[in-house]
Short mmCIF file of C-alpha atoms in Angstrom, two decimals:
data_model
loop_
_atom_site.label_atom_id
_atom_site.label_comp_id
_atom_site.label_asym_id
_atom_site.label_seq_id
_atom_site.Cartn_x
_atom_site.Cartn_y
_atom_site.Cartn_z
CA UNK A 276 69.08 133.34 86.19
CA UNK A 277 69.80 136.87 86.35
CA UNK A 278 73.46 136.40 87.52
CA UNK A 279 74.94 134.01 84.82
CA UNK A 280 74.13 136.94 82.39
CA UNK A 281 77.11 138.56 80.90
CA UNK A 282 75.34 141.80 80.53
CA UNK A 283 75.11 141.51 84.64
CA UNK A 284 78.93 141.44 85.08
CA UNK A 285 79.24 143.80 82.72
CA UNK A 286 76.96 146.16 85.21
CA UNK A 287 78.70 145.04 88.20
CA UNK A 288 82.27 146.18 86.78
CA UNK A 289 81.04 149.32 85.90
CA UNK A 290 78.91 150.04 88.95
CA UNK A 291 81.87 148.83 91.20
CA UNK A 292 84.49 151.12 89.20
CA UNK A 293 81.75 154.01 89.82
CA UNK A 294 81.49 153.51 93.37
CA UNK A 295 85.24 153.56 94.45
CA UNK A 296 85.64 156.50 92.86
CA UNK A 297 83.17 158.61 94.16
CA UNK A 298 83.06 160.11 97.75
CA UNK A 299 81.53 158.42 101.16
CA UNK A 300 78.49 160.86 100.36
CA UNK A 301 78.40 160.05 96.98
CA UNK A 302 78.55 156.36 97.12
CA UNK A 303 74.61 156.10 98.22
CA UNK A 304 73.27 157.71 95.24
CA UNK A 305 75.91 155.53 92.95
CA UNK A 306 73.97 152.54 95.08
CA UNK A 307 70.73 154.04 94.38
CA UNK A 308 71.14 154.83 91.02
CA UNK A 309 72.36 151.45 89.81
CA UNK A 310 69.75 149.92 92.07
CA UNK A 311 66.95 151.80 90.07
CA UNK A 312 68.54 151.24 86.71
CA UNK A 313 69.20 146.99 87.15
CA UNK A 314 65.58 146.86 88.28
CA UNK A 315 64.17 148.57 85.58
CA UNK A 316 66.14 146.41 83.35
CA UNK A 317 65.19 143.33 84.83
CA UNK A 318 61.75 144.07 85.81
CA UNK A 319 60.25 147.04 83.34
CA UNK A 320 57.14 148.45 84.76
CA UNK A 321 57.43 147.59 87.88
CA UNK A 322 60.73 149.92 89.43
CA UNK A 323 57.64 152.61 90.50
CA UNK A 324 56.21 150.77 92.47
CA UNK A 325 58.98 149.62 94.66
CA UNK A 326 60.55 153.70 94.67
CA UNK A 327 56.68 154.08 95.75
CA UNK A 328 56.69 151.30 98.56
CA UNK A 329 59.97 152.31 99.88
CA UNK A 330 59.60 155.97 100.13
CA UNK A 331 56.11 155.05 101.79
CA UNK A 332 57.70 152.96 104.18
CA UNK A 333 59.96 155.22 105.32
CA UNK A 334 58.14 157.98 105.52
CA UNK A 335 55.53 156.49 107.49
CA UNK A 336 57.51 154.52 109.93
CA UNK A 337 58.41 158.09 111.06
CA UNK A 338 55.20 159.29 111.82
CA UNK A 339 52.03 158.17 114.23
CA UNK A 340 51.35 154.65 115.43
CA UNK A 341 48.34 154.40 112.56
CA UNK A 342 50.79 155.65 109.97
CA UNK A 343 53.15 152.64 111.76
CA UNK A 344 50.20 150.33 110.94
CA UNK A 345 50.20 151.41 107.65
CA UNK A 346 53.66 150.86 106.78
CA UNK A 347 53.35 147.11 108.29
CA UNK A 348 50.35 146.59 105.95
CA UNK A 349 51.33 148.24 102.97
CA UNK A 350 54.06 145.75 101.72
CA UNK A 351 51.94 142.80 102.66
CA UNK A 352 48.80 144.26 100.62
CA UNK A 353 51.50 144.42 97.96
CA UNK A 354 52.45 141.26 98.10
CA UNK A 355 49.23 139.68 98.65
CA UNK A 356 48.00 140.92 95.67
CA UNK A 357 50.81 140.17 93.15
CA UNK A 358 51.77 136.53 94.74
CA UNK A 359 48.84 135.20 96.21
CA UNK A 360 45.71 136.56 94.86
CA UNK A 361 45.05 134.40 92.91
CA UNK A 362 45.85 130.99 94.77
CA UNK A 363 43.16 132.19 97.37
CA UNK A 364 40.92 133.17 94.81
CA UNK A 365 41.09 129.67 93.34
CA UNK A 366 41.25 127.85 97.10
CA UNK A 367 37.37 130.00 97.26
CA UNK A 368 35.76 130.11 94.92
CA UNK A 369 34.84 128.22 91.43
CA UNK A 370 34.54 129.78 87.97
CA UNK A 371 37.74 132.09 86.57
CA UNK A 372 40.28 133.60 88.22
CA UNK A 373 40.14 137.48 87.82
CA UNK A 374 43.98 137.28 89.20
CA UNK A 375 44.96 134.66 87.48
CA UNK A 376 47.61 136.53 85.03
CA UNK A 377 49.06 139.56 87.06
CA UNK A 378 52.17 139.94 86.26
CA UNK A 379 54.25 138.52 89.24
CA UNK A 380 56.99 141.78 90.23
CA UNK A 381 60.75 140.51 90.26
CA UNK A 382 62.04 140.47 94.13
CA UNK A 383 58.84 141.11 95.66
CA UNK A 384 59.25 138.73 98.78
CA UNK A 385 63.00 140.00 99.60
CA UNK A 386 61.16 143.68 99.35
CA UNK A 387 58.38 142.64 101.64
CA UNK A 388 60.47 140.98 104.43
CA UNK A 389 63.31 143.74 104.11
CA UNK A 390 60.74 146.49 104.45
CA UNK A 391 58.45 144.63 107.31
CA UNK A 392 62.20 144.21 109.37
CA UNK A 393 62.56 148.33 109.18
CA UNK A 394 59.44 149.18 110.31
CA UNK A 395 59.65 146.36 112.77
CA UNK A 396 62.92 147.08 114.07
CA UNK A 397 62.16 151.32 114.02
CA UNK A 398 59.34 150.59 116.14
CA UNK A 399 61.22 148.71 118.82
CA UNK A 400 63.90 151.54 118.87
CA UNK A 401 66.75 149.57 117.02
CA UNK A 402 66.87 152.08 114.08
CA UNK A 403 67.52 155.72 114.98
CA UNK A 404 67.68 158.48 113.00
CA UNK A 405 68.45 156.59 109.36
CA UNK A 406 68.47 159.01 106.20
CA UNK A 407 66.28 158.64 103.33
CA UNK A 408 69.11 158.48 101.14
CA UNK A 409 70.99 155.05 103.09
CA UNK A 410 67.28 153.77 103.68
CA UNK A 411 66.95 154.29 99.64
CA UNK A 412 70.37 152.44 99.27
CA UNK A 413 69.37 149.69 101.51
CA UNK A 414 66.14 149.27 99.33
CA UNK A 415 68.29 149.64 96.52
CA UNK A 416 71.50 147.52 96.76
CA UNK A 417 71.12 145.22 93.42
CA UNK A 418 73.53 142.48 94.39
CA UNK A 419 71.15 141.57 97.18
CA UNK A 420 67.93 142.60 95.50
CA UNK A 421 67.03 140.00 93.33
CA UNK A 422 66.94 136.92 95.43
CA UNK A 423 68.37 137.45 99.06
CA UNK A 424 69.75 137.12 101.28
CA UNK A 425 67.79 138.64 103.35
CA UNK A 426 69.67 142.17 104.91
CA UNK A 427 69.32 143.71 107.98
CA UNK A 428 69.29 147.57 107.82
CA UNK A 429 71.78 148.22 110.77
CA UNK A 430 74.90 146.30 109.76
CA UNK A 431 73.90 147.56 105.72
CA UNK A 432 73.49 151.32 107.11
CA UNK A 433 76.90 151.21 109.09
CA UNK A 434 78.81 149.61 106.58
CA UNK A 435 77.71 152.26 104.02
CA UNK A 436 78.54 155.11 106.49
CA UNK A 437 81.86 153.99 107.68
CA UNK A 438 83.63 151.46 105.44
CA UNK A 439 85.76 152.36 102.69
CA UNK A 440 85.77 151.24 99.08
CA UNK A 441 86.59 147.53 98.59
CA UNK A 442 90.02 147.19 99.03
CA UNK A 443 92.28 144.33 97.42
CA UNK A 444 91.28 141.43 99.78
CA UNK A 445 87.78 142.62 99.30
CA UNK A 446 87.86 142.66 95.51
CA UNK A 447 89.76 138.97 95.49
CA UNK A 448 87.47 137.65 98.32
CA UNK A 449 84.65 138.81 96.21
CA UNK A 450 86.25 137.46 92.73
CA UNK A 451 86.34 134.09 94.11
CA UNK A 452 83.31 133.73 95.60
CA UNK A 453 81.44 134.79 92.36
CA UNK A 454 83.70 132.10 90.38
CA UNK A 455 82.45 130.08 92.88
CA UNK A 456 78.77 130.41 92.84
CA UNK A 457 78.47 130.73 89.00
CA UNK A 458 79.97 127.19 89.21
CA UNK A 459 77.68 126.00 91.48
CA UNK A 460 74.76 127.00 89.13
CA UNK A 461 76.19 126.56 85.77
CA UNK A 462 78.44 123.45 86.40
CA UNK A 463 76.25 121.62 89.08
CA UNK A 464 72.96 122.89 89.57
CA UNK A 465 72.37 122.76 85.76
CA UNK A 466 73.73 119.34 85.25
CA UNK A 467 71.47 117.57 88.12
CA UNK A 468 68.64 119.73 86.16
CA UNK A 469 68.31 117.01 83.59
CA UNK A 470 68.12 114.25 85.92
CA UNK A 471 65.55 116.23 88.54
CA UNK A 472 63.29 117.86 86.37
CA UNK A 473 60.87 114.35 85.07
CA UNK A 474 59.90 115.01 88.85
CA UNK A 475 57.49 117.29 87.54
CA UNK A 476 56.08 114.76 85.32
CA UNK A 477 53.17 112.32 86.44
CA UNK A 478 53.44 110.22 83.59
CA UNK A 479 56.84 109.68 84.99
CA UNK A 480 56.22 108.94 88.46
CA UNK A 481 53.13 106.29 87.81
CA UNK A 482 55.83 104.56 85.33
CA UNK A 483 59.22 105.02 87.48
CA UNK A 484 60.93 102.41 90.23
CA UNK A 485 61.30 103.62 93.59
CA UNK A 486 64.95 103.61 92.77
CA UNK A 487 64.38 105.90 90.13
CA UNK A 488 62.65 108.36 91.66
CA UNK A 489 65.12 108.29 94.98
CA UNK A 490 67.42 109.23 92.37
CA UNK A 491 65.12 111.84 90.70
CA UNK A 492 64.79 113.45 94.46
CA UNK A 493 68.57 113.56 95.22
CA UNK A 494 69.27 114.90 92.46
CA UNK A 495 66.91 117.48 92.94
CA UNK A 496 67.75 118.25 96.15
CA UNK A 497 71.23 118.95 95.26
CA UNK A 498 70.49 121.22 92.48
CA UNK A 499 68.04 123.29 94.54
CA UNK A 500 70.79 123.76 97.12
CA UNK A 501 73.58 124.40 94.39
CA UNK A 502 71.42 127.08 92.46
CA UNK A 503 70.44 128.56 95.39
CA UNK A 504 73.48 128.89 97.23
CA UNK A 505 75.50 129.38 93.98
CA UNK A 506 72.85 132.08 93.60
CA UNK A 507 73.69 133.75 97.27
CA UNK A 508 77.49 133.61 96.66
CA UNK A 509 77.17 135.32 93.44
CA UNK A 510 75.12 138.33 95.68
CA UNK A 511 77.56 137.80 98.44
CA UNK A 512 80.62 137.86 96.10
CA UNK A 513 79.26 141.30 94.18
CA UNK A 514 78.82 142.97 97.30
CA UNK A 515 81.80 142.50 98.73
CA UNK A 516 83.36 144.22 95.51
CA UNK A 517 81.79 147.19 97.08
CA UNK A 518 83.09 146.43 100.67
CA UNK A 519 80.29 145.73 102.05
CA UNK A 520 79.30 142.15 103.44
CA UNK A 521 75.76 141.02 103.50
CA UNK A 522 74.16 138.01 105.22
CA UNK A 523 75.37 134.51 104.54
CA UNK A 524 72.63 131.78 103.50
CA UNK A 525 73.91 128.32 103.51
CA UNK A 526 76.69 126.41 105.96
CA UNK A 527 76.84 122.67 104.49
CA UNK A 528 73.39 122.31 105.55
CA UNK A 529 72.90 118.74 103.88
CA UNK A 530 75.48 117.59 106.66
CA UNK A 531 73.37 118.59 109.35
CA UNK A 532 72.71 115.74 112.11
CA UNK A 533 68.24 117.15 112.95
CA UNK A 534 66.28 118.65 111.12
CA UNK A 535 66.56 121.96 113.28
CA UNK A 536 70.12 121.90 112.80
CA UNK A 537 69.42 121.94 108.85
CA UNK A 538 67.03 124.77 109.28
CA UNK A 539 69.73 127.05 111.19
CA UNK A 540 72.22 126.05 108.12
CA UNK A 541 69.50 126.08 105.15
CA UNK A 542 68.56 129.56 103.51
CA UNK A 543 70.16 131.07 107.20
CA UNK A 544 69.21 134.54 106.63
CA UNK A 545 65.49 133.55 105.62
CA UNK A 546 65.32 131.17 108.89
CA UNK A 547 66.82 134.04 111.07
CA UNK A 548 63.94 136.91 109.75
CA UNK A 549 60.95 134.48 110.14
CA UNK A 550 62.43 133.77 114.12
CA UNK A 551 63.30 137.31 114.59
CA UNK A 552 59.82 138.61 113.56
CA UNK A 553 57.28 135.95 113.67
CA UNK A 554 58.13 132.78 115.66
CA UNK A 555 59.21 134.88 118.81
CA UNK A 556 56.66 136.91 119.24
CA UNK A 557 53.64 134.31 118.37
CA UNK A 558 55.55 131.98 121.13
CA UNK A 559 55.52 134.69 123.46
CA UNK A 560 52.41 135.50 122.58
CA UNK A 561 51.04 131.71 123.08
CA UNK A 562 53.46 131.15 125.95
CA UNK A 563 50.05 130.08 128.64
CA UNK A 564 49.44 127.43 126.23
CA UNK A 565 53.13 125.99 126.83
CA UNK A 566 54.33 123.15 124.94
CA UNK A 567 51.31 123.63 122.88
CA UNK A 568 51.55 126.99 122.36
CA UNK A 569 55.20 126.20 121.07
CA UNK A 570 54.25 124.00 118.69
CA UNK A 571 51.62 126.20 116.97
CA UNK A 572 54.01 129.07 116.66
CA UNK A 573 56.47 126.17 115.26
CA UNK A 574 54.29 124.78 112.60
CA UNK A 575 52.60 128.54 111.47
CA UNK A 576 56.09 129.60 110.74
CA UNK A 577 56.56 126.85 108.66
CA UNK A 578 53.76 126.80 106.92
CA UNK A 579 54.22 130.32 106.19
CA UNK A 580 57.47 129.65 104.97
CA UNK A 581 56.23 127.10 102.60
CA UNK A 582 53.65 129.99 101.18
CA UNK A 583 56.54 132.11 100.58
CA UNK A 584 58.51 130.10 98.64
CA UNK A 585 55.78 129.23 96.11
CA UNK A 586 51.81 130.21 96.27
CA UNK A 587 50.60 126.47 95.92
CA UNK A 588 49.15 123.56 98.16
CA UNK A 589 51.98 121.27 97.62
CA UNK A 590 54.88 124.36 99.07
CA UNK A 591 52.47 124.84 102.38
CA UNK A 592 52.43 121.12 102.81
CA UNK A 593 56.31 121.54 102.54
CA UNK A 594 56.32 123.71 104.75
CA UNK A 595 54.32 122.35 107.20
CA UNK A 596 56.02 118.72 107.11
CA UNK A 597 59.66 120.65 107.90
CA UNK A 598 57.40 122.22 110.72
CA UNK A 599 56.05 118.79 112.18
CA UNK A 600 59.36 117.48 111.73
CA UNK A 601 60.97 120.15 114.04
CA UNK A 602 57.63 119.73 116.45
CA UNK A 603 58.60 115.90 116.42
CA UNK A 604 62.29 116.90 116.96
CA UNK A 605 61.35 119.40 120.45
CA UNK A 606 59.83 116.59 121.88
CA UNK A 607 62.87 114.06 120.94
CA UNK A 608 64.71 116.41 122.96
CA UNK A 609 62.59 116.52 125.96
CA UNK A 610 62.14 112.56 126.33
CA UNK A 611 64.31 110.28 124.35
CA UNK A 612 67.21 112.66 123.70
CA UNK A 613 68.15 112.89 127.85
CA UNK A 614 67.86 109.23 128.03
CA UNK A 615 70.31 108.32 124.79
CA UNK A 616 72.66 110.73 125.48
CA UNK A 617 74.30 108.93 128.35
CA UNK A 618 74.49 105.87 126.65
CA UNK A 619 78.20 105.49 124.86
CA UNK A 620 77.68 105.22 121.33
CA UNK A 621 75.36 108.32 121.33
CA UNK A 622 78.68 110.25 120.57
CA UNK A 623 79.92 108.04 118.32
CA UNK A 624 80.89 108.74 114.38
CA UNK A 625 78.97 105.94 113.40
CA UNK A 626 75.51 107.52 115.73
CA UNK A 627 76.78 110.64 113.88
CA UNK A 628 76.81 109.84 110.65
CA UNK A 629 73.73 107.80 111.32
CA UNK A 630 71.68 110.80 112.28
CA UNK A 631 72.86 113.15 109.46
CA UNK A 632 71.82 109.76 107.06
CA UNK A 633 68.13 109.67 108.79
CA UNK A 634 67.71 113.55 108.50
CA UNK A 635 68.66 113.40 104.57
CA UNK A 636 66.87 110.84 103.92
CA UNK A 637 63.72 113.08 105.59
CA UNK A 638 64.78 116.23 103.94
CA UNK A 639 65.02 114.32 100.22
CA UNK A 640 61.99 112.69 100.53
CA UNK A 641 60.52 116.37 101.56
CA UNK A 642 61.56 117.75 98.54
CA UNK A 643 59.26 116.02 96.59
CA UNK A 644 56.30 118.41 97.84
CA UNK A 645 58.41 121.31 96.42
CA UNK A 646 59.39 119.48 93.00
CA UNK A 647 55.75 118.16 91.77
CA UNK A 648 52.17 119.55 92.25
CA UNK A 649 50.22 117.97 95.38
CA UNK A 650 48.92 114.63 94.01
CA UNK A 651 52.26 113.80 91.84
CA UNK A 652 53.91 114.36 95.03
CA UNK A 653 51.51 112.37 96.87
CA UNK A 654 52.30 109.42 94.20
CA UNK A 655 56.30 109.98 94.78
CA UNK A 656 55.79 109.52 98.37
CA UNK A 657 53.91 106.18 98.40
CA UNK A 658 56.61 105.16 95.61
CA UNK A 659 60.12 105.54 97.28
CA UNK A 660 58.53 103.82 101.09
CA UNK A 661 57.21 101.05 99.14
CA UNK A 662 53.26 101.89 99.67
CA UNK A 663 51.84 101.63 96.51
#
């Protein structure tokens, strides 16, 4: 993990002491600059092509409605060729895999879906008149860079043009929230490691209890919440040292009492891009086909979700279970939901607690397609309900 690295918070002091002393028009480059010189660090070889992507980008949003086009395709073409090559290779066609070891670019999903919101967002008239130099900085912010969350470029942009350096509350706001996510990840998240990670394992799973692996799962559901959101507080927590807040990405989410609850609480700024840009338009789009047409838009953004966390069968299955489950949920909501909701107990702390208890016991069991490869997660299924 890039952020537990002392060499990291070595660059963040530095970078941060850089930045409040330098001028409002100077403070862009010092974003820039540091941007450029963490992902070269991090990622050697690849820092051209993202200073190529992004000045393409911007340049082209500017122009024509086929240069438009081009700046919508260019970051997916990039993508689509370093991440998932060579998973649709293999789902194709037999023999080897001419993809099969390209070098995977650090951050290139956060790129794609920051770049795909500019254009998007230029296009419909939301963005007027940004500079190369706050676009660059917005490309370039390295607390956010690495893994989310995912920025917009109008609250980034005004932030950078109108707030001052960090001031005291910022700095001790920011302070704590780092302490906070590095012990998320290095207390928590890496301690649930050692139970989670036999997941992974079929030899395990034929062997293990349904007890055991209920465990395994919970486990491993907690530690991919605490690295992740330990992750997104350190990012949140280093940009605030600069004064400038970024999106948040988790809100108890494991507490959550439906599964489309946990979705508007679980990786938030992730959940909000993929409504903003792709289920609201394919709904609209689909709207003649009406509850149908609502569902498909429901489960293609979740299965597309479950392709960008991980280019493998097992993440789009993932995906698309959260997706039937939130299907399953709109119509709960249309029949049953009208009915029980006039009854007494609905209300209740005991329904309450009830429902969060049947939605984690969905979302743990989920996990399992995101922990093993498709058949050992097929195995862990039929294990914990007692089917084989």
């Amino acid at each position: 993990m890039i952020f537990t690295d002392i060499a990291y918070f070595i660059f963040l002091a530095l970078v941060v002491l850089a930045y409040r002393q330098a001028g409002v028009r100077a403070r862009p480059y010092v974003i820039i600059a540091s941007g450029l010189a963490f992902y070269a660090y991090y990622a050697t070889g690849f820092a051209w092509l993202f200073i190529a992507e992004a000045l393409a980008v911007y340049f082209l949003t500017r122009e024509n409605k086929f240069a438009y086009l081009a700046a919508l395709a260019l970051p997916l073409v990039v993508l689509g060729y370093y991440k998932y090559a060579a998973f649709f290779y293999s789902a194709l066609f037999n023999g080897p895999n001419p993809f099969a070891y390209i070098a995977f670019p650090l951050a290139i999903s956060f790129f794609t879906f920051e770049f795909l919101h500019y254009s998007f967002d230029w296009a419909r008239g939301r963005i007027s008149k940004p500079s190369v130099t706050n676009f660059m900085a917005f490309a370039f912010f390295f607390p956010s860079m690495a893994a989310g969350p995912i920025k917009r470029f109008q609250e980034f942009d005004a932030q950078l043009r109108e707030a001052p350096a960090a001031g005291a509350g910022d700095l001790y706001a920011g302070g704590v929230r780092i302490i906070g996510g590095l012990f998320k990840k290095l207390v928590l998240a890496d301690s649930l490691a050692y139970f989670s990670s036999v997941l992974a394992s079929s030899f395990y799973v034929e062997h293990a209890t349904a007890y055991q692996l209920w465990f395994a799962l919970a486990a491993f559901t907690l530690k991919v919440y605490f690295d992740f959101s330990g992750y997104s507080d350190i990012a949140i927590g280093s940009a605030r040292l600069f004064g400038i807040k970024i999106p948040e990405n988790f809100d108890y989410p494991l507490l959550a009492r439906n599964i489309a609850q946990f979705w508007r609480k679980w990786h938030m700024s992730l959940y909000s891009w993929l409504n903003d840009y792709v289920f609201t338009p394919l709904s609209v789009s689909l709207r003649n086909w009406k509850a149908w047409g609502l569902a498909a838009s429901i489960l293609a953004v979740f299965g597309a979700s479950g392709l960008w966390h991980g280019s493998d069968w097992n993440f789009i299955a993932w995906g698309l279970a959260h997706g039937a489950a939130v299907v399953a949920y709109f119509i709960y909501t249309r029949t049953l939901k009208p009915f029980l909701s006039r009854k007494a107990w609905y209300a209740t702390s005991v329904a309450n607690a009830a429902a969060v208890g049947i939605n984690l016991v969905f979302v743990v069991a989920s996990f399992s397609l995101f922990a093993a490869p498709l058949s050992t997660a097929a195995l862990v299924l039929q294990k914990i309900f007692l089917l084989a």
